[in-house]
PDB file of C-alpha atoms in Angstrom:
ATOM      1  CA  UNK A   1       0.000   0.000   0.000  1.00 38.00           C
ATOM      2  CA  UNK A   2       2.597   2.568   0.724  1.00 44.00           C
ATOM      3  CA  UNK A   3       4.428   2.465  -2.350  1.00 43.00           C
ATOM      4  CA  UNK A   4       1.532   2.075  -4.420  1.00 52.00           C
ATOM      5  CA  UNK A   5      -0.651   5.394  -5.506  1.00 57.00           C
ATOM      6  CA  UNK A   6      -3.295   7.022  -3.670  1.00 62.00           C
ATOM      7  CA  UNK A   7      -6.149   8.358  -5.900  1.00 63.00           C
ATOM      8  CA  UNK A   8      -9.239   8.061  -3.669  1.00 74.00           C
ATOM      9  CA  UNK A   9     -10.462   9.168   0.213  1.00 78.00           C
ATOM     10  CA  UNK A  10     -10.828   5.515   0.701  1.00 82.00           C
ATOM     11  CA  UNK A  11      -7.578   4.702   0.067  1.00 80.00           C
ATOM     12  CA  UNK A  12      -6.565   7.550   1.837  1.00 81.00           C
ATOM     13  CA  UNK A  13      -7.594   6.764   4.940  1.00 85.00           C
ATOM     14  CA  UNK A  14      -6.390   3.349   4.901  1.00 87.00           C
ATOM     15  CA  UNK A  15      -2.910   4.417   4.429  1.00 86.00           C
ATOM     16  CA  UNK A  16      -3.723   7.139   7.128  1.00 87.00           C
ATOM     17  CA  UNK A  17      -4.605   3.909   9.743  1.00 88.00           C
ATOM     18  CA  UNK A  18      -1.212   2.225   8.723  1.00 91.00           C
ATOM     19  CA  UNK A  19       0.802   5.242   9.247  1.00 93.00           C
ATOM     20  CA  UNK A  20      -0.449   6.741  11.654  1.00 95.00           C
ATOM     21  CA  UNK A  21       1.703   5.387  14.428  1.00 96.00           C
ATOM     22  CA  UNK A  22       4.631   6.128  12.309  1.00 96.00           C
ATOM     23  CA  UNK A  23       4.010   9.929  11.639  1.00 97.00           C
ATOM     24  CA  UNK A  24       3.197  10.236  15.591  1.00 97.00           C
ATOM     25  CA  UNK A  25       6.794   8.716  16.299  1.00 96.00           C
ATOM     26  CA  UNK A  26       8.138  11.765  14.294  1.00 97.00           C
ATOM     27  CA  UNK A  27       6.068  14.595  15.215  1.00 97.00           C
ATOM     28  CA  UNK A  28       6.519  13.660  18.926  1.00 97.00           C
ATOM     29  CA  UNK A  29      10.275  13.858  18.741  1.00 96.00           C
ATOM     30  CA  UNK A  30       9.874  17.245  16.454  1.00 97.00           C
ATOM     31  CA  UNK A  31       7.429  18.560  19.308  1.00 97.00           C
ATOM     32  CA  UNK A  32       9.244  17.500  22.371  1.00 95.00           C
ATOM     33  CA  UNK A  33       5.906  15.937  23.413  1.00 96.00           C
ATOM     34  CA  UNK A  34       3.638  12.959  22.395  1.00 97.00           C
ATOM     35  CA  UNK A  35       0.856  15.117  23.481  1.00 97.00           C
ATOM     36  CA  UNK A  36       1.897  17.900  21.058  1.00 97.00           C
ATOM     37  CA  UNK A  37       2.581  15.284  18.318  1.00 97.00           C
ATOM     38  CA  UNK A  38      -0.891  14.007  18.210  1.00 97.00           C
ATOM     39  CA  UNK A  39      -1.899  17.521  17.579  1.00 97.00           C
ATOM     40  CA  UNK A  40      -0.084  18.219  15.062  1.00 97.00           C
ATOM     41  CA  UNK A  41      -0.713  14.617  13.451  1.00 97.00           C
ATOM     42  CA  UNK A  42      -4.184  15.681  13.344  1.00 96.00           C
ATOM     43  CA  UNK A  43      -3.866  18.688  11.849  1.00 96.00           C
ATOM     44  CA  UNK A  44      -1.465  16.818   9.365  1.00 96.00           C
ATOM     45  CA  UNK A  45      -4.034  14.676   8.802  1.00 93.00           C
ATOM     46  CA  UNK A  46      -6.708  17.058   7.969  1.00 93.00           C
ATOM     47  CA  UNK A  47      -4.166  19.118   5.678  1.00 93.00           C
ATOM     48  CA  UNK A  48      -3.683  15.766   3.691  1.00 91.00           C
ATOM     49  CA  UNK A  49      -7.818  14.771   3.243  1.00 88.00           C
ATOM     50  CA  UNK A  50      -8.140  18.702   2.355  1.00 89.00           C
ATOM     51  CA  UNK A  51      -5.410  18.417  -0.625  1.00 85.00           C
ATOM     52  CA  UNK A  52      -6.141  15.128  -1.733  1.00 78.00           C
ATOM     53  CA  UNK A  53      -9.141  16.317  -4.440  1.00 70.00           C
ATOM     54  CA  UNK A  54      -6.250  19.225  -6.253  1.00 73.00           C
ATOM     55  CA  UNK A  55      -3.587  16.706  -5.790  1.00 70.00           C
ATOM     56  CA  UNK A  56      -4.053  14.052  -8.160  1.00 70.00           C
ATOM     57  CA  UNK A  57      -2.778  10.647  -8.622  1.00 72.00           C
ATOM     58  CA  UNK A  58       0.062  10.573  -5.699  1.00 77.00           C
ATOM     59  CA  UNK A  59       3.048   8.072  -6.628  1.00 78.00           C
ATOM     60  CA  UNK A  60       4.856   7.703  -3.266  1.00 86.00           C
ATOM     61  CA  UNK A  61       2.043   8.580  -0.754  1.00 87.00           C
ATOM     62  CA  UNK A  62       3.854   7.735   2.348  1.00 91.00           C
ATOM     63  CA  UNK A  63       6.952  10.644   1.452  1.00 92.00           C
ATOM     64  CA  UNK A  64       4.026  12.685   0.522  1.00 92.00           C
ATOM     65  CA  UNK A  65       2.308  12.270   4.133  1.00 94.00           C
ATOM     66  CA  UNK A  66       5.611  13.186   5.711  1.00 96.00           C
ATOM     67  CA  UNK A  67       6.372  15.853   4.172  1.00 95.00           C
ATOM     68  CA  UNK A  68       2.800  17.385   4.763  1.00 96.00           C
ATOM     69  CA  UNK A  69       3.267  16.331   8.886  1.00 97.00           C
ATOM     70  CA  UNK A  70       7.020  18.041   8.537  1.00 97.00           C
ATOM     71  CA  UNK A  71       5.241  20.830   7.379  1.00 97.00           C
ATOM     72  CA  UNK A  72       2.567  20.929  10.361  1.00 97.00           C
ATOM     73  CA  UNK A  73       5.380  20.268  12.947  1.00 97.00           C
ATOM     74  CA  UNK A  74       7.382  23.497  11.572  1.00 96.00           C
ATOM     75  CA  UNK A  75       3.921  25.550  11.691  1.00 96.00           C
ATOM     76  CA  UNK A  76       3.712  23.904  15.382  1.00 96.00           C
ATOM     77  CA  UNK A  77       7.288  25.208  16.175  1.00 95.00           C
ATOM     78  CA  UNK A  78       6.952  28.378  14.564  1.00 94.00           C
ATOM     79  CA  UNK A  79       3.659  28.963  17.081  1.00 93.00           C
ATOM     80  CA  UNK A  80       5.090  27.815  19.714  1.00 91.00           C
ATOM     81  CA  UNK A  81       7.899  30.304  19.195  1.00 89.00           C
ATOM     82  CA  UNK A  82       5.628  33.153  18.813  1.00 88.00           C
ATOM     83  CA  UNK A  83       3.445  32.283  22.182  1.00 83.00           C
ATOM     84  CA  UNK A  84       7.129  32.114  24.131  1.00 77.00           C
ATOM     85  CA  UNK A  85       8.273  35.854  22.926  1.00 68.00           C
ATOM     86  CA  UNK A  86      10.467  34.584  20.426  1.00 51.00           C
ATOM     87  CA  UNK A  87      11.205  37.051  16.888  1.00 44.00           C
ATOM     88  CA  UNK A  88       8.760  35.668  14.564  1.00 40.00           C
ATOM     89  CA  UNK A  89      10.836  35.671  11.620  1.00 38.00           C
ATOM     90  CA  UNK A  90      13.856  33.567  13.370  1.00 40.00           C
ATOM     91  CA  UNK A  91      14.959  30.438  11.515  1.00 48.00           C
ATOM     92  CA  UNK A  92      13.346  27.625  12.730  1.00 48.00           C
ATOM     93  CA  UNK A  93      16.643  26.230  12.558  1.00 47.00           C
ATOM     94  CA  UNK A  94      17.670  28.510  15.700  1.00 41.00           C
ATOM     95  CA  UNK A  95      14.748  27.169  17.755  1.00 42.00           C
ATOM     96  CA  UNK A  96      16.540  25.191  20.507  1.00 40.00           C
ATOM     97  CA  UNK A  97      14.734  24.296  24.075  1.00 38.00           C
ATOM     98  CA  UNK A  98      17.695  25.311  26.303  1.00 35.00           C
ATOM     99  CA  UNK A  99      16.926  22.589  29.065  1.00 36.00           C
ATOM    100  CA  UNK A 100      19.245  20.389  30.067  1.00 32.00           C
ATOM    101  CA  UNK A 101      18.421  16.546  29.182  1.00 32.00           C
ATOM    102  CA  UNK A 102      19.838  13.598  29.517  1.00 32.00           C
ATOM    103  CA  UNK A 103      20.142  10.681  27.445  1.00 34.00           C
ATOM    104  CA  UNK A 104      22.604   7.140  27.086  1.00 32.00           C
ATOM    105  CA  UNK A 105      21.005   5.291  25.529  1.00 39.00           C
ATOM    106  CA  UNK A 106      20.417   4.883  21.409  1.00 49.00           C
ATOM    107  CA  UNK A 107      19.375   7.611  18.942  1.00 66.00           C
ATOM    108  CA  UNK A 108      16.284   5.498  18.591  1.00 58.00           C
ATOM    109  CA  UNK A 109      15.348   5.673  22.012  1.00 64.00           C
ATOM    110  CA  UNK A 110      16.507   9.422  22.570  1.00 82.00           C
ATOM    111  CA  UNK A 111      14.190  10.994  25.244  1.00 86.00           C
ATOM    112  CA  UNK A 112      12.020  13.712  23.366  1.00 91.00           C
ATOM    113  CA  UNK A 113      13.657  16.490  25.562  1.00 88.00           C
ATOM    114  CA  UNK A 114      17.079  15.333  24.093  1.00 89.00           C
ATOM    115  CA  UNK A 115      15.981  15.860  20.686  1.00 92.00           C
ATOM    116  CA  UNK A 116      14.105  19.508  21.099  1.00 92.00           C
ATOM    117  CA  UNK A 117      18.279  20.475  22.203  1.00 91.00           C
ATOM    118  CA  UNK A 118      19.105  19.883  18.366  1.00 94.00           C
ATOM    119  CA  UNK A 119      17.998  22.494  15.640  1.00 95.00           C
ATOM    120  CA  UNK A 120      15.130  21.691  13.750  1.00 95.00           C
ATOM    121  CA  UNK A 121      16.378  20.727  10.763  1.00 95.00           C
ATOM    122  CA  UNK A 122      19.482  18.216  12.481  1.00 96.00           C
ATOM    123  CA  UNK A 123      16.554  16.809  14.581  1.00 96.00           C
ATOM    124  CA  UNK A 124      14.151  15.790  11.502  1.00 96.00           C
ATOM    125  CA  UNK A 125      16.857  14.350   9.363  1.00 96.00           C
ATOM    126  CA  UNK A 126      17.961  12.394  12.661  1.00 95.00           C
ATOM    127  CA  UNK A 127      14.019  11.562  13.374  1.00 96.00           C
ATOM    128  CA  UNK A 128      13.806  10.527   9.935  1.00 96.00           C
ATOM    129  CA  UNK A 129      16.705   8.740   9.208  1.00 94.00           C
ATOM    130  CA  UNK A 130      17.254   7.001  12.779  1.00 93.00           C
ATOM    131  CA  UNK A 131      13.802   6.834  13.964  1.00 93.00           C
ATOM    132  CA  UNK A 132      11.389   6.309  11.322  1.00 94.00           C
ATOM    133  CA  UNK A 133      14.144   4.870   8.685  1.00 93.00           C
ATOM    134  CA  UNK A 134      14.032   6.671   6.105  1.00 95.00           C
ATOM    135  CA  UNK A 135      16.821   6.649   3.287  1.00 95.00           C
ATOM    136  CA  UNK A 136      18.643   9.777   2.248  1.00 95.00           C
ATOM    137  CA  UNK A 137      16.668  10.396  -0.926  1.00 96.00           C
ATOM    138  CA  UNK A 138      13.331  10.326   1.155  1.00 96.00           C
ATOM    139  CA  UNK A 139      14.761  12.147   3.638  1.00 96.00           C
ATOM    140  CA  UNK A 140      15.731  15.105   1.540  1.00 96.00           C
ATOM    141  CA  UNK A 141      11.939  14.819   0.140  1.00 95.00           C
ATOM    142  CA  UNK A 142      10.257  15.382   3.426  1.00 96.00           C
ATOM    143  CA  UNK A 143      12.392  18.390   4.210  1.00 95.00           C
ATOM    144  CA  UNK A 144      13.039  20.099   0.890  1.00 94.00           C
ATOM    145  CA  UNK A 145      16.644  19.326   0.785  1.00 95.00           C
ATOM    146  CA  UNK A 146      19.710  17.867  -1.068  1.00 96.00           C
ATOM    147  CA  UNK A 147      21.802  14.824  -0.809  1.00 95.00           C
ATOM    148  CA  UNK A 148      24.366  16.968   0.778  1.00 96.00           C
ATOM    149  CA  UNK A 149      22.195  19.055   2.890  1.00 96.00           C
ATOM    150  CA  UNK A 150      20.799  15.855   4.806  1.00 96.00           C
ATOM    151  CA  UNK A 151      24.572  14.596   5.616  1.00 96.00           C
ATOM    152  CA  UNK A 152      25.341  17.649   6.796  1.00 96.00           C
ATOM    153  CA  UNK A 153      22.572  17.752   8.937  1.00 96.00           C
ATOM    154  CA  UNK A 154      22.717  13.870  10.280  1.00 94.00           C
ATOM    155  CA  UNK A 155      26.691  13.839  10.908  1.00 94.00           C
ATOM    156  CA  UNK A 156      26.230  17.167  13.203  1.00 95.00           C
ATOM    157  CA  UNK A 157      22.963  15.847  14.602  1.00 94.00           C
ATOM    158  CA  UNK A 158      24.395  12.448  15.277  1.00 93.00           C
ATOM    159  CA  UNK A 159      27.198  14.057  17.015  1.00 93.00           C
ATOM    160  CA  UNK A 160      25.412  16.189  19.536  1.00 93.00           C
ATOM    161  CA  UNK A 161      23.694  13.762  20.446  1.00 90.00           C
ATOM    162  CA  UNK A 162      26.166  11.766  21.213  1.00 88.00           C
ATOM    163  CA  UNK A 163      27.375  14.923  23.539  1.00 90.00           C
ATOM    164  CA  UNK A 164      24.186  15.802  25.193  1.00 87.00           C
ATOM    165  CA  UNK A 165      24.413  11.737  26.448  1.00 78.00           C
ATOM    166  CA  UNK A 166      27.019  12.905  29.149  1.00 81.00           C
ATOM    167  CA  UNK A 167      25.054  15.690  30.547  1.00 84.00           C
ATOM    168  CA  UNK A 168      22.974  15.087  33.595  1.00 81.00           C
ATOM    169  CA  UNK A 169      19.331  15.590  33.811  1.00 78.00           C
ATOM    170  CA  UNK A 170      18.799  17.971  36.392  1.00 78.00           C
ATOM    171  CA  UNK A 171      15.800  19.114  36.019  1.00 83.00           C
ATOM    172  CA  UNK A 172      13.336  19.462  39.377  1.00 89.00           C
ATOM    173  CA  UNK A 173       9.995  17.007  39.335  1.00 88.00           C
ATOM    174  CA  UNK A 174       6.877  18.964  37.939  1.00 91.00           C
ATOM    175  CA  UNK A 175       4.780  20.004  40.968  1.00 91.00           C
ATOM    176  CA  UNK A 176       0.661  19.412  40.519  1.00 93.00           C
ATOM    177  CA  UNK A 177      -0.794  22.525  42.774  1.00 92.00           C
ATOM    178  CA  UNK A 178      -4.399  22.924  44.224  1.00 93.00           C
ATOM    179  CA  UNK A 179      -7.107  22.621  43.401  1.00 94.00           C
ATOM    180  CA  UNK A 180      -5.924  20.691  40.324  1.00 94.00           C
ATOM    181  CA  UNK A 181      -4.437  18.110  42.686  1.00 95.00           C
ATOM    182  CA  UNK A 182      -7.579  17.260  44.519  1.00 96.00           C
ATOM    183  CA  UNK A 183      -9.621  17.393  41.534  1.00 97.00           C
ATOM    184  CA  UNK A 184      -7.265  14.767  39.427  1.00 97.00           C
ATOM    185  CA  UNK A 185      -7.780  12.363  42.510  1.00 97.00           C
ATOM    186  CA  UNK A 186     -11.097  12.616  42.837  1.00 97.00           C
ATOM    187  CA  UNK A 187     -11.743  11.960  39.515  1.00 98.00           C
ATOM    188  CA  UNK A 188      -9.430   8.765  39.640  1.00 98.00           C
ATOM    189  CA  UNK A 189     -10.717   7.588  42.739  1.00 97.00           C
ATOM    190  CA  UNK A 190     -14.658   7.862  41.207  1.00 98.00           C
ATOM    191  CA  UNK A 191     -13.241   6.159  38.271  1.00 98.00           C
ATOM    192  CA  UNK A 192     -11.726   3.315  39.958  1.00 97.00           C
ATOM    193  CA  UNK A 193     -14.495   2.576  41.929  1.00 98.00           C
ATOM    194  CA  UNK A 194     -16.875   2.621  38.784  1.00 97.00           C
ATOM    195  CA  UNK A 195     -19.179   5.286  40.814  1.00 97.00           C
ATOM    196  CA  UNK A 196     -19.678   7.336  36.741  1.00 97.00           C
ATOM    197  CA  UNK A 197     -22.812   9.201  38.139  1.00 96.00           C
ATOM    198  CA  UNK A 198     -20.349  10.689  40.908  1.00 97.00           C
ATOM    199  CA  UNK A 199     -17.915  11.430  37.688  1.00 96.00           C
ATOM    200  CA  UNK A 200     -20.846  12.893  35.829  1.00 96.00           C
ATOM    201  CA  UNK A 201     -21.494  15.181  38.354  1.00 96.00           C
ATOM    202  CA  UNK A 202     -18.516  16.760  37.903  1.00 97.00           C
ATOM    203  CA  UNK A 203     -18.959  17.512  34.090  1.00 97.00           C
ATOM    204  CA  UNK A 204     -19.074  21.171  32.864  1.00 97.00           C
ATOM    205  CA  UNK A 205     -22.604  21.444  30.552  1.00 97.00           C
ATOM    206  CA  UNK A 206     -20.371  22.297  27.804  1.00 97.00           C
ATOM    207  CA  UNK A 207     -18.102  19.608  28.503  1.00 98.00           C
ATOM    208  CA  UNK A 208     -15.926  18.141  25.494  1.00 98.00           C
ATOM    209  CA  UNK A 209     -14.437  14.685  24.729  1.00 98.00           C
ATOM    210  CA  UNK A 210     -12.279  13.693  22.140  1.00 98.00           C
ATOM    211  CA  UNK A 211     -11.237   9.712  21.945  1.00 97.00           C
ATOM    212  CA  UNK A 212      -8.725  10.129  19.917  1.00 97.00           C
ATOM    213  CA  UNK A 213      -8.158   8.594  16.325  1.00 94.00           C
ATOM    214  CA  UNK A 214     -11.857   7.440  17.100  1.00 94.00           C
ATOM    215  CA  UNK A 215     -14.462   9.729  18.074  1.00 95.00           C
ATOM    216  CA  UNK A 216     -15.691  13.560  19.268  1.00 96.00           C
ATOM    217  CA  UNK A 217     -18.614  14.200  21.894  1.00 97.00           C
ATOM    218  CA  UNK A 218     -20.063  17.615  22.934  1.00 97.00           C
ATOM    219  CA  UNK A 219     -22.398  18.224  25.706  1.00 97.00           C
ATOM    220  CA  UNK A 220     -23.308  16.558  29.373  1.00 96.00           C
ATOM    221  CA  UNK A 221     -25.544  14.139  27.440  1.00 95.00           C
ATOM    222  CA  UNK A 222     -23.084  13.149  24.662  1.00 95.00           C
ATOM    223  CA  UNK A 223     -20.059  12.755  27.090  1.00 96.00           C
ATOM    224  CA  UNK A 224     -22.024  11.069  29.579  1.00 94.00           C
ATOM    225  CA  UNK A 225     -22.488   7.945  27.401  1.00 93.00           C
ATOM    226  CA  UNK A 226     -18.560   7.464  27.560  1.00 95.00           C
ATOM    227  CA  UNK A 227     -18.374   6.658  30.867  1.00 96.00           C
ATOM    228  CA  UNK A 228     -21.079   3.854  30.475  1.00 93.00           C
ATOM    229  CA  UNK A 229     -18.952   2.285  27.803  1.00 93.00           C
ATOM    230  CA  UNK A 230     -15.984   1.883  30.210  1.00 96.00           C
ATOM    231  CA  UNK A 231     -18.773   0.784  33.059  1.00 95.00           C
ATOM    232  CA  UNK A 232     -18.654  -2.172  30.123  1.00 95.00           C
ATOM    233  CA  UNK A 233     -14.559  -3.512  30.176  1.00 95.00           C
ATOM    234  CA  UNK A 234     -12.494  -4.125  32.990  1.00 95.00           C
ATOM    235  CA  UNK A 235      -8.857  -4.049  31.498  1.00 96.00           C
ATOM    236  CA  UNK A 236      -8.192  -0.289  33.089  1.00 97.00           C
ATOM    237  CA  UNK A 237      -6.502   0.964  36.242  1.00 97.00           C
ATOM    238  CA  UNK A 238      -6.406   4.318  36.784  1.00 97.00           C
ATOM    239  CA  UNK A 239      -3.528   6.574  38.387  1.00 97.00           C
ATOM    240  CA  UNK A 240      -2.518  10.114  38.605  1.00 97.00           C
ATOM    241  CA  UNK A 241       0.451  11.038  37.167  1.00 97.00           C
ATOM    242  CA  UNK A 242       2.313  13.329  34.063  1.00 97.00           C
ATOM    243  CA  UNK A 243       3.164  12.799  30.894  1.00 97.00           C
ATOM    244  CA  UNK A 244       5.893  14.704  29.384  1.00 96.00           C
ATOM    245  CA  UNK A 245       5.038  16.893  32.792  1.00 94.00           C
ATOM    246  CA  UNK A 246       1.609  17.367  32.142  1.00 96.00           C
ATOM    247  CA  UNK A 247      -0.960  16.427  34.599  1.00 96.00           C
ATOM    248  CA  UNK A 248      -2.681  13.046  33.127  1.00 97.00           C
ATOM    249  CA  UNK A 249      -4.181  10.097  34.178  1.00 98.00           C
ATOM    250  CA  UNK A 250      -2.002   6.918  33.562  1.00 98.00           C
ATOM    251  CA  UNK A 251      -4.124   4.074  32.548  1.00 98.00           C
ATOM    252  CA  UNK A 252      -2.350  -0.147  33.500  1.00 97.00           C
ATOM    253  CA  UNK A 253      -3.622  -2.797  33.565  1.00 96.00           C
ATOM    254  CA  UNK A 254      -5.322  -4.023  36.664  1.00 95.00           C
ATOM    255  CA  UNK A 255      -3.393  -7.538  36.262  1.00 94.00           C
ATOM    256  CA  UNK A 256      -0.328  -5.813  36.165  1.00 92.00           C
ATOM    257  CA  UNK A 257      -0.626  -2.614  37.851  1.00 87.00           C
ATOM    258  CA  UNK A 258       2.682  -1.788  38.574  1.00 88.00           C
ATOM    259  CA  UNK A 259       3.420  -2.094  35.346  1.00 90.00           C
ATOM    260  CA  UNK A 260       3.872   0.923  32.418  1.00 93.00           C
ATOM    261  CA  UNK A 261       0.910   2.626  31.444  1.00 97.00           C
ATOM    262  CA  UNK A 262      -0.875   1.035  28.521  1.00 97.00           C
ATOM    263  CA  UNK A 263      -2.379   4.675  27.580  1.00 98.00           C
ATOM    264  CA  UNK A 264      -3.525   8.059  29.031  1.00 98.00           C
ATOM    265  CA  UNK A 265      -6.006  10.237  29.624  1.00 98.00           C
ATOM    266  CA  UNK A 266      -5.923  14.055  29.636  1.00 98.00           C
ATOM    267  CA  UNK A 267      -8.310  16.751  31.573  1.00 97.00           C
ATOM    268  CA  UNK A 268      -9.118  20.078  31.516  1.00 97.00           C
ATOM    269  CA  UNK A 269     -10.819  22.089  34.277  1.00 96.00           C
ATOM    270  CA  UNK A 270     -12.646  25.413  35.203  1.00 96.00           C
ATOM    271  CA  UNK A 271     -14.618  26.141  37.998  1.00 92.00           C
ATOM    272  CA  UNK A 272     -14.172  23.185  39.403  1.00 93.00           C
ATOM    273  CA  UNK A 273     -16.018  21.444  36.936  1.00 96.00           C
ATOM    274  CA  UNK A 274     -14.543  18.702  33.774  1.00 97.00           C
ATOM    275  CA  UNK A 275     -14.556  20.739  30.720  1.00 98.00           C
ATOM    276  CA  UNK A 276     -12.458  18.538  28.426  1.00 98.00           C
ATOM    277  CA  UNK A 277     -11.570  14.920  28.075  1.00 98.00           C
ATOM    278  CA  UNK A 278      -9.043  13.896  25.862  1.00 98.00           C
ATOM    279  CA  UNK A 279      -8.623   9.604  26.186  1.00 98.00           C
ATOM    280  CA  UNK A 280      -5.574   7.879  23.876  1.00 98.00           C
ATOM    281  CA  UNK A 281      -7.464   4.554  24.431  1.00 98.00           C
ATOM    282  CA  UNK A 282      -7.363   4.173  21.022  1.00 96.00           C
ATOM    283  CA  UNK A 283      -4.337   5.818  20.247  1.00 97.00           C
ATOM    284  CA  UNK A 284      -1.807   3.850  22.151  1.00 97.00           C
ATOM    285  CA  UNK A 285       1.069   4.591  20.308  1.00 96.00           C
ATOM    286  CA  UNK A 286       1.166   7.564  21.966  1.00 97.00           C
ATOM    287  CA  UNK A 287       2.965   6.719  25.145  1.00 96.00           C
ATOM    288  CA  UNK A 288       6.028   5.678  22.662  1.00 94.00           C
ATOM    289  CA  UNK A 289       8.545   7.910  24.477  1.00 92.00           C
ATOM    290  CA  UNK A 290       6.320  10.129  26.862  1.00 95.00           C
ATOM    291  CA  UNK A 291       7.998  11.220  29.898  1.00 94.00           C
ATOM    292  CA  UNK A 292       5.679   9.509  32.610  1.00 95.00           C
ATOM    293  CA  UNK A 293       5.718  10.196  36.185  1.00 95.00           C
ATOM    294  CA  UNK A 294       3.104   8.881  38.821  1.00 94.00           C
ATOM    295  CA  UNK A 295       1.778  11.300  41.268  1.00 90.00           C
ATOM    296  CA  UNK A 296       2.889  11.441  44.840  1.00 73.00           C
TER     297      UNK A 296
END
């Protein structure tokens, strides 16, 4: 399928289920955060079903995907930049995260921290080469660049890598304050003791959910219905915690629950009342090289 041609929406969107995974492994590491990759994945996504009707008869769709998700992740970056005071013309090439990270173990494995330390365009050919395993040809394809230009960009890329591997990590633990605190454990207490009409109480009118790379649900009404579908399965444990030092609730499994999370789940509040849901159930790729910490 992905070196065939993509003409149609249907065919589309079953190379968009293959490679899904795949283009969430990149944007992650181009993000710094799983959380922020699925984002931009999405948006990625809805760039490449918008385009597909001018485009035409696509030869290699999967170079075409990534280059349309490199695109999104440099938008991302450039955003990001913006909302942190930085000049909004500056190179995205001089967009570095200036924390501290450590990492020894493979390029591969590189924590997503680790990789935000290398310019943006060192860090995709790494991603794409060393990650995702891309040649050199497809390489320069997603990024817009030559032969030389990508071998340039690995060999220093490679190399500070290699360099940031004997710093220490030392950043501090990320601190969950009140009321957020209270709220996150009241929720996972509720949830773990399957008492959803206590949960629902807590939901904002205009609550949102989003399971993602499944379903959207607005409203009290809507939303509520989600929580008798888990009332359904028993293969969840729920725990406070971060990922990549946002608060989230880790999901294990109960016959393993000191084991890694198998997903997450994401909330927003206001008022003291659940606003926004956003469950990876069905996007479990996602914890792929998330920072996770458990609450204590």
């Amino acid at each position: 399928m992905n070196s065939g041609s993509v003409e149609s929406r249907a065919a589309l969107d079953r190379l968009l289920g293959e490679l899904r995974p795949k283009l969430h492994r990149y944007c992650a590491r181009m993000t710094g955060s799983v959380i922020d990759g699925e984002d931009v994945v999405q948006e990625a996504l809805v760039k490449a079903i918008e385009a597909l009707p001018d485009t035409g008869p696509i030869a290699h769709p999967e170079g075409w995907l990534f280059r349309i998700a490199h695109n999104a992740a440099l938008d991302f970056l450039r955003r990001r930049a913006r909302q942190d005071g930085v000049r909004s013309e500056e190179d995205p090439d001089m967009l570095v995260d200036p924390t501290d990270v450590a990492s020894d173990r493979q390029v591969a494995t590189t924590s997503l921290h680790t990789f935000m330390r290398l310019p943006v365009k060192q860090r995709s050919c790494v991603i794409l080469m060393d990650v995702i395993g891309h040649s050199l040809e497809e390489t320069g394809e997603v990024i817009d660049g030559s032969i030389p230009t990508v071998k340039a960009a690995l060999n220093r890329g490679r190399s500070r890598l290699r360099e940031l591997a004997q710093e220490p990590d030392d950043r501090p633990l990320p601190v969950l304050a009140e009321p957020q605190r209270s709220l996150l454990a009241a929720y996972v207490d509720r949830f773990n003791a399957r008492d959803f009409d206590a949960i629902r109480n807590m939901l904002a009118n205009e609550v949102r959910l989003e399971l993602v790379n499944k379903t959207r649900m607005n409203g009290k009404s809507e939303v509520s219905r989600y929580f008798s579908n888990y009332a359904l399965v028993h293969d969840w444990l729920l725990v406070p915690g971060f990922v990549d030092r946002r608060p989230a609730i880790l999901v294990r499994d109960p016959s393993n629950a000191s084991g890694a999370p198998t997903y997450f789940v994401l909330l927003d509040w206001a008022g003291g009342q659940l606003i926004r849901i956003v469950d990876f159930r069905n996007a479990r790729y996602a914890t792929e090289g998330a920072e996770i910490l458990t609450l204590s």
